[in-house]
Tab-separated table of C-alpha atoms in Angstrom:
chain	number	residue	atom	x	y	z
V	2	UNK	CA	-51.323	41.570	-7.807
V	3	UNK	CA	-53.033	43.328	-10.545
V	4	UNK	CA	-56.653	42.904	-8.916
V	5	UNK	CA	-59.913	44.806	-9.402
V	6	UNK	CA	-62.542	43.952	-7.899
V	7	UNK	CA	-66.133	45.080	-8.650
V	8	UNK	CA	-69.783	44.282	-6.741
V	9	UNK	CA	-72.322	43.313	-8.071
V	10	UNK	CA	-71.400	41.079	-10.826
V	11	UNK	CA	-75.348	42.029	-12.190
V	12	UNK	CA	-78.040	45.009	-11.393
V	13	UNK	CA	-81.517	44.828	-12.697
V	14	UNK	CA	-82.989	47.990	-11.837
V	15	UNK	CA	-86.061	49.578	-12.562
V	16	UNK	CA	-85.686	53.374	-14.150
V	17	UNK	CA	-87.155	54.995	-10.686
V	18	UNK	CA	-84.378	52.897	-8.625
V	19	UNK	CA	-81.233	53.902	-6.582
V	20	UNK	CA	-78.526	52.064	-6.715
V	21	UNK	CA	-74.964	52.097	-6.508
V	22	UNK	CA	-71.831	50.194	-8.229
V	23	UNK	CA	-68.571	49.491	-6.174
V	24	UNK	CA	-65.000	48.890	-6.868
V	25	UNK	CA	-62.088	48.483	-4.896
V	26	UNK	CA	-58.086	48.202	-6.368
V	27	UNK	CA	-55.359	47.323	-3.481
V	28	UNK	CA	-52.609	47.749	-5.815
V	29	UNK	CA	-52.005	51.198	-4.641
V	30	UNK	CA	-52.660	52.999	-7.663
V	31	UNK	CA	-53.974	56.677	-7.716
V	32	UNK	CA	-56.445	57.033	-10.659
V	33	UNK	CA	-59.226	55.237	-11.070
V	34	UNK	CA	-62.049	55.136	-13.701
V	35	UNK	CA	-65.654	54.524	-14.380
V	36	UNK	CA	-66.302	53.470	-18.297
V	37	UNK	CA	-69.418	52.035	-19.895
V	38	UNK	CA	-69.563	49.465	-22.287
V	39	UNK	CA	-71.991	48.619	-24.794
V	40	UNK	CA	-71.760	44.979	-27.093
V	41	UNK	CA	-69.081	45.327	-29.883
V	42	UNK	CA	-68.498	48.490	-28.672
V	43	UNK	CA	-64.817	49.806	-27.405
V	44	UNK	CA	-65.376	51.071	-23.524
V	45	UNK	CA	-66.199	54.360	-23.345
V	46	UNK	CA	-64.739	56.650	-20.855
V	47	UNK	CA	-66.885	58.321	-18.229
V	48	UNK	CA	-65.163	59.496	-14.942
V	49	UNK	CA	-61.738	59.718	-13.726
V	50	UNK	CA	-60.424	60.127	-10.412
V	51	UNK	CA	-56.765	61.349	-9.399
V	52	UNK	CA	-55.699	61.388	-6.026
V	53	UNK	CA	-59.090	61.242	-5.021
V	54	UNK	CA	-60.474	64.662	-6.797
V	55	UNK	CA	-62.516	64.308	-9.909
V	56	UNK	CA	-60.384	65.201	-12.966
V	57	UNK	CA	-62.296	63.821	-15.939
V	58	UNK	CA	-66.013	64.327	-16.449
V	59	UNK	CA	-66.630	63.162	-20.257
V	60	UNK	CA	-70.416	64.988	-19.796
V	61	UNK	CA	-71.930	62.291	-18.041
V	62	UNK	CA	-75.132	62.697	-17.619
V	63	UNK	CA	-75.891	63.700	-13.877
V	64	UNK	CA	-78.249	60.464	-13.228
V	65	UNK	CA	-74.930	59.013	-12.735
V	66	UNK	CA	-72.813	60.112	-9.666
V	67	UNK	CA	-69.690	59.168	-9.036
V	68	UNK	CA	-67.662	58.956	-5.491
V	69	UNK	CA	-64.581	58.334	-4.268
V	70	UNK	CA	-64.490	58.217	-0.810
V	71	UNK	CA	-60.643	56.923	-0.448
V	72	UNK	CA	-57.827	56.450	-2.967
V	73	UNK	CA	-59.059	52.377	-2.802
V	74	UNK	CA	-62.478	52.891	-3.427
V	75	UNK	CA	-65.175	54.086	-6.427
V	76	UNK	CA	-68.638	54.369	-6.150
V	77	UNK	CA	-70.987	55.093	-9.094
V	78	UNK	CA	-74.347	56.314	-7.803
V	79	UNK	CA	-77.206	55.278	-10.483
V	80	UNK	CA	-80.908	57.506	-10.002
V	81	UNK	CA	-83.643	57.829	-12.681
V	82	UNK	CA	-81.683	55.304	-15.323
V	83	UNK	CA	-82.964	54.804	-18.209
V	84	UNK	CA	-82.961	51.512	-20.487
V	85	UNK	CA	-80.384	52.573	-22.947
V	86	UNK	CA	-78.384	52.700	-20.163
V	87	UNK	CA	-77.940	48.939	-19.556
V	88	UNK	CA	-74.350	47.555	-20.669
V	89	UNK	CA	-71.176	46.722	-19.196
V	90	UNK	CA	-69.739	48.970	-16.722
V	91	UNK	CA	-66.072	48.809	-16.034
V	92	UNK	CA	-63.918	50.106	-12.979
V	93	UNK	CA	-60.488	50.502	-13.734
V	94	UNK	CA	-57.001	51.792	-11.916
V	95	UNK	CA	-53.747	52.975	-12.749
V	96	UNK	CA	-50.760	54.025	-10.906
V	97	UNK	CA	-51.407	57.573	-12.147
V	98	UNK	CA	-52.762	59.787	-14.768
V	99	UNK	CA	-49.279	60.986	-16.402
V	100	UNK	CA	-45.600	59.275	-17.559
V	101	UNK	CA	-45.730	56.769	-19.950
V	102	UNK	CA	-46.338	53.590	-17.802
V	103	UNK	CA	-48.356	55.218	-15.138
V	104	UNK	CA	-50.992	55.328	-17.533
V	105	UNK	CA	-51.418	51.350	-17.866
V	106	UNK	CA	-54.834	50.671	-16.610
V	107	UNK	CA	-56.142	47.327	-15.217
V	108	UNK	CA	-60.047	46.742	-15.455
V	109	UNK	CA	-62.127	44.924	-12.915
V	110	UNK	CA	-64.431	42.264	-13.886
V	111	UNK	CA	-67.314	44.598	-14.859
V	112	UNK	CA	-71.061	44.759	-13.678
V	113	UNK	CA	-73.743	44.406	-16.195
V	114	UNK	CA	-76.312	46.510	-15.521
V	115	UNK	CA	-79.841	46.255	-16.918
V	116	UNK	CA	-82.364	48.626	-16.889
V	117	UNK	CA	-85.800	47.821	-16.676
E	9	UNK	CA	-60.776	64.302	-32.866
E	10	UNK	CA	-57.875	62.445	-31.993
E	11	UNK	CA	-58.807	58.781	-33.742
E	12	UNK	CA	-57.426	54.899	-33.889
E	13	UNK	CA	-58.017	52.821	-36.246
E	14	UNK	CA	-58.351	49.279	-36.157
E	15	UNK	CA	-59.859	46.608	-39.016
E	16	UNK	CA	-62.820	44.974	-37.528
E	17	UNK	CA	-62.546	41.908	-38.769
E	18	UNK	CA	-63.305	39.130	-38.034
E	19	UNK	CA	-59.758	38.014	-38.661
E	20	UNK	CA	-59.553	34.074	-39.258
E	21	UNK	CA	-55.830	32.627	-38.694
E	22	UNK	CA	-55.385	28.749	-38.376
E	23	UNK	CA	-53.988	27.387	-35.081
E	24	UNK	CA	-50.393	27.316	-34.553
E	25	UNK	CA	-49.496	30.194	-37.272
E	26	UNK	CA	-49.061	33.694	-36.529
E	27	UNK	CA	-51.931	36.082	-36.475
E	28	UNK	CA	-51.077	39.708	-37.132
E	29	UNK	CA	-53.157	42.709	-35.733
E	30	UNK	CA	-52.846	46.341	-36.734
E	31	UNK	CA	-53.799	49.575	-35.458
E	32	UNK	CA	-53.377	53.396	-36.630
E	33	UNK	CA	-53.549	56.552	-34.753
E	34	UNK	CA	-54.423	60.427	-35.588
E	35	UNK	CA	-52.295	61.649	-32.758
E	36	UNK	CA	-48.520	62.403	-33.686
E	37	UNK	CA	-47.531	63.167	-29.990
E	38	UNK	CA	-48.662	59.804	-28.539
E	39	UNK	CA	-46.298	58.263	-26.662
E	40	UNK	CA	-48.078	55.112	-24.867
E	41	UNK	CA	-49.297	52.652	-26.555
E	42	UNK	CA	-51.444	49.436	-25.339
E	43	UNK	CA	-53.211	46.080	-26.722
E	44	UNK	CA	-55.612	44.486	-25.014
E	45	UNK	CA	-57.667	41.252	-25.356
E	46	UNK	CA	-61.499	41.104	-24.601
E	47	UNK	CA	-63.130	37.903	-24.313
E	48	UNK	CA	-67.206	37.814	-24.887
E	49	UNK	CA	-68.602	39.077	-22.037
E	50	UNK	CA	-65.249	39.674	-20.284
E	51	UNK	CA	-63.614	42.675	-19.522
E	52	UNK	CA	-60.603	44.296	-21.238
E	53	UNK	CA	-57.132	42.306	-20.364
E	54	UNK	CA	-53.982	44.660	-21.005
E	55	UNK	CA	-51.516	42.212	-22.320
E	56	UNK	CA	-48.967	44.542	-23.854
E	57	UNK	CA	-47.641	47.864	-23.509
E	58	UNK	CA	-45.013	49.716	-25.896
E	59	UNK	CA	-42.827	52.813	-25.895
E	60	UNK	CA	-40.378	53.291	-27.829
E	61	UNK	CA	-40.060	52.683	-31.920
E	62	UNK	CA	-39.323	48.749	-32.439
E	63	UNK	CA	-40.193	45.828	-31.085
E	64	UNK	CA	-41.293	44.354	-27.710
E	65	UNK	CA	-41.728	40.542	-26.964
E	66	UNK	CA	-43.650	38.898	-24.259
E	67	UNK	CA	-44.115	35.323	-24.815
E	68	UNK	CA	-45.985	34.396	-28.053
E	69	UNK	CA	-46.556	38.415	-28.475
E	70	UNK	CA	-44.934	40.473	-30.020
E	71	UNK	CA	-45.538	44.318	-30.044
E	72	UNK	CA	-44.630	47.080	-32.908
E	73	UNK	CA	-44.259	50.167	-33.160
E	74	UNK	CA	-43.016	52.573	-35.411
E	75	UNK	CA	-44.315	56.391	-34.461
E	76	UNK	CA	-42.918	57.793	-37.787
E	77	UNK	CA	-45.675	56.312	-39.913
E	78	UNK	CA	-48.406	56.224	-36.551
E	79	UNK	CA	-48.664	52.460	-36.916
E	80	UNK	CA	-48.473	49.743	-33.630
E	81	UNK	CA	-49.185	45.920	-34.102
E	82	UNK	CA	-49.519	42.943	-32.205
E	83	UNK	CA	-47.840	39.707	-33.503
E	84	UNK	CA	-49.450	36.238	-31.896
E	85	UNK	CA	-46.913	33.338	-32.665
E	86	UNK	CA	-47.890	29.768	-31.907
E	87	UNK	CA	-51.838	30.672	-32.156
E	88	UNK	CA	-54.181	29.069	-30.009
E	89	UNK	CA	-58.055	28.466	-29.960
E	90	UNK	CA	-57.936	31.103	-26.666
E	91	UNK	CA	-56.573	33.620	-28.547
E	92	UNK	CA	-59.785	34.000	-30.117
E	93	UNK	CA	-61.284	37.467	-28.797
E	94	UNK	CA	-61.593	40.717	-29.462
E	95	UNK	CA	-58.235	42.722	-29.318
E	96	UNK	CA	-58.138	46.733	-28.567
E	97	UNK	CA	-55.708	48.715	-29.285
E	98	UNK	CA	-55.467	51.768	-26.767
E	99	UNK	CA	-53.478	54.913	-27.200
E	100	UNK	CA	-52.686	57.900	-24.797
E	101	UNK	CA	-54.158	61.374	-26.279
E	102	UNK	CA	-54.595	64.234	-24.113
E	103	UNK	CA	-53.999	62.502	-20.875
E	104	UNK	CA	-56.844	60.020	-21.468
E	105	UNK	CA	-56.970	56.742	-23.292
E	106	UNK	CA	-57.980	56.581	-26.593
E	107	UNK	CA	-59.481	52.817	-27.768
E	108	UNK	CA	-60.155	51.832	-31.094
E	109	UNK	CA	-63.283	49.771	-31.758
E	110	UNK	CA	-61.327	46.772	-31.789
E	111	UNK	CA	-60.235	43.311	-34.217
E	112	UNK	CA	-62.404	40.047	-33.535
E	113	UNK	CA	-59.658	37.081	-33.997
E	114	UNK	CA	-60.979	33.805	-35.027
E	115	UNK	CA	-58.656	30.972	-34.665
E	116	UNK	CA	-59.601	27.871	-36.382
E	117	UNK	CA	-58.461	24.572	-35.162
């Protein structure tokens, strides 16, 4: 079972909203991801988590908090957005962050987010 | 800036031959290397992963690699109108994955 599952499948938010983004992997992997993804555009890394500690920050800015509260779960906490911030975001998990094959990743189905 | 390279396309290929995919990359230490296939609106599908120098067959794919010249393909035998997507190329560089911008492949019935 190479399953990722993300919630919701859309977000329309206004730009003074809270929200948050979930995703949840069962496959018993140990990293997990947060990327954004804009049309005809490769994803574009923006959190990763190993063994539940934040190990990757690619300068996100801080309107978007991440969470992991167990080695199955990813949040992304969205405050403040903005409208260039609508696109595709992506959860995705591996079985680690180092050796060759640990670093296969497997991306849930994605949430577009729009920002209003 | 540790880069990969990839032709944009779109790349047209009639169905049933074989439809070949390339991809470059800056860093000579890489050592994993991935293609995946991106449907409109989808998200990214890994549907190969490679290694070692030479060749790795799945199916109708076929993955290349050769690290002396920094080159990996993807081969697609037997193509079908649902191979038509966008395919990215992904490479390992400093512990994260690197993607290139990806090849739109068009197959015409």
């Amino acid at each position: 079972d190479t399953e990722v599952t993300q919630t919701p499948k859309h977000l329309v938010m206004g730009m003074t909203n809270k929200k948050s983004l979930k995703c949840e992997q069962h496959m018993g992997h140990r990293a997990m991801y947060w990327y954004k993804q804009k049309a005809k555009k490769p994803p574009e890394l923006m959190f990763v988590y190993s063994y539940e500690k934040l190990s990757i920050n690619e300068s996100v800015p801080s309107r978007f908090s991440p969470e992991c509260p167990n080695s199955s779960l990813l949040n992304l906490h969205l405050h403040a957005l903005q409208p260039e911030d609508s696109a595709l975001y992506l959860c995705a998990s591996s079985q680690q962050t180092s050796g060759m094959s640990s670093y296969e990743q497997y991306f849930g189905p994605g949430t577009r987010l729009t920002v209003t | 800036q540790k880069e990969v390279e990839q032709n944009s396309g779109p790349l047209s290929v009639p169905e049933g031959a074989i439809a070949s995919l390339n991809c470059t990359y800056s860093d000579r230490v890489s050592q994993s290397f991935f293609w995946y296939r991106q449907y409109s609106g989808k998200s990214p599908e890994l549907i190969m992963s490679i290694y070692s120098n030479g060749d790795k067959e799945d199916g109708r794919f076929t993955a290349q690699l050769n690290k002396a010249s920094q080159y990996v393909s993807l081969l697609i035998r037997d193509s079908q109108p649902s191979d038509s997507a966008t395919y990215l190329c992904a490479v390992i560089g400093d512990d994260k994955i690197i993607f290139g911008k990806g090849t739109r492949l068009h197959i015409l019935p």
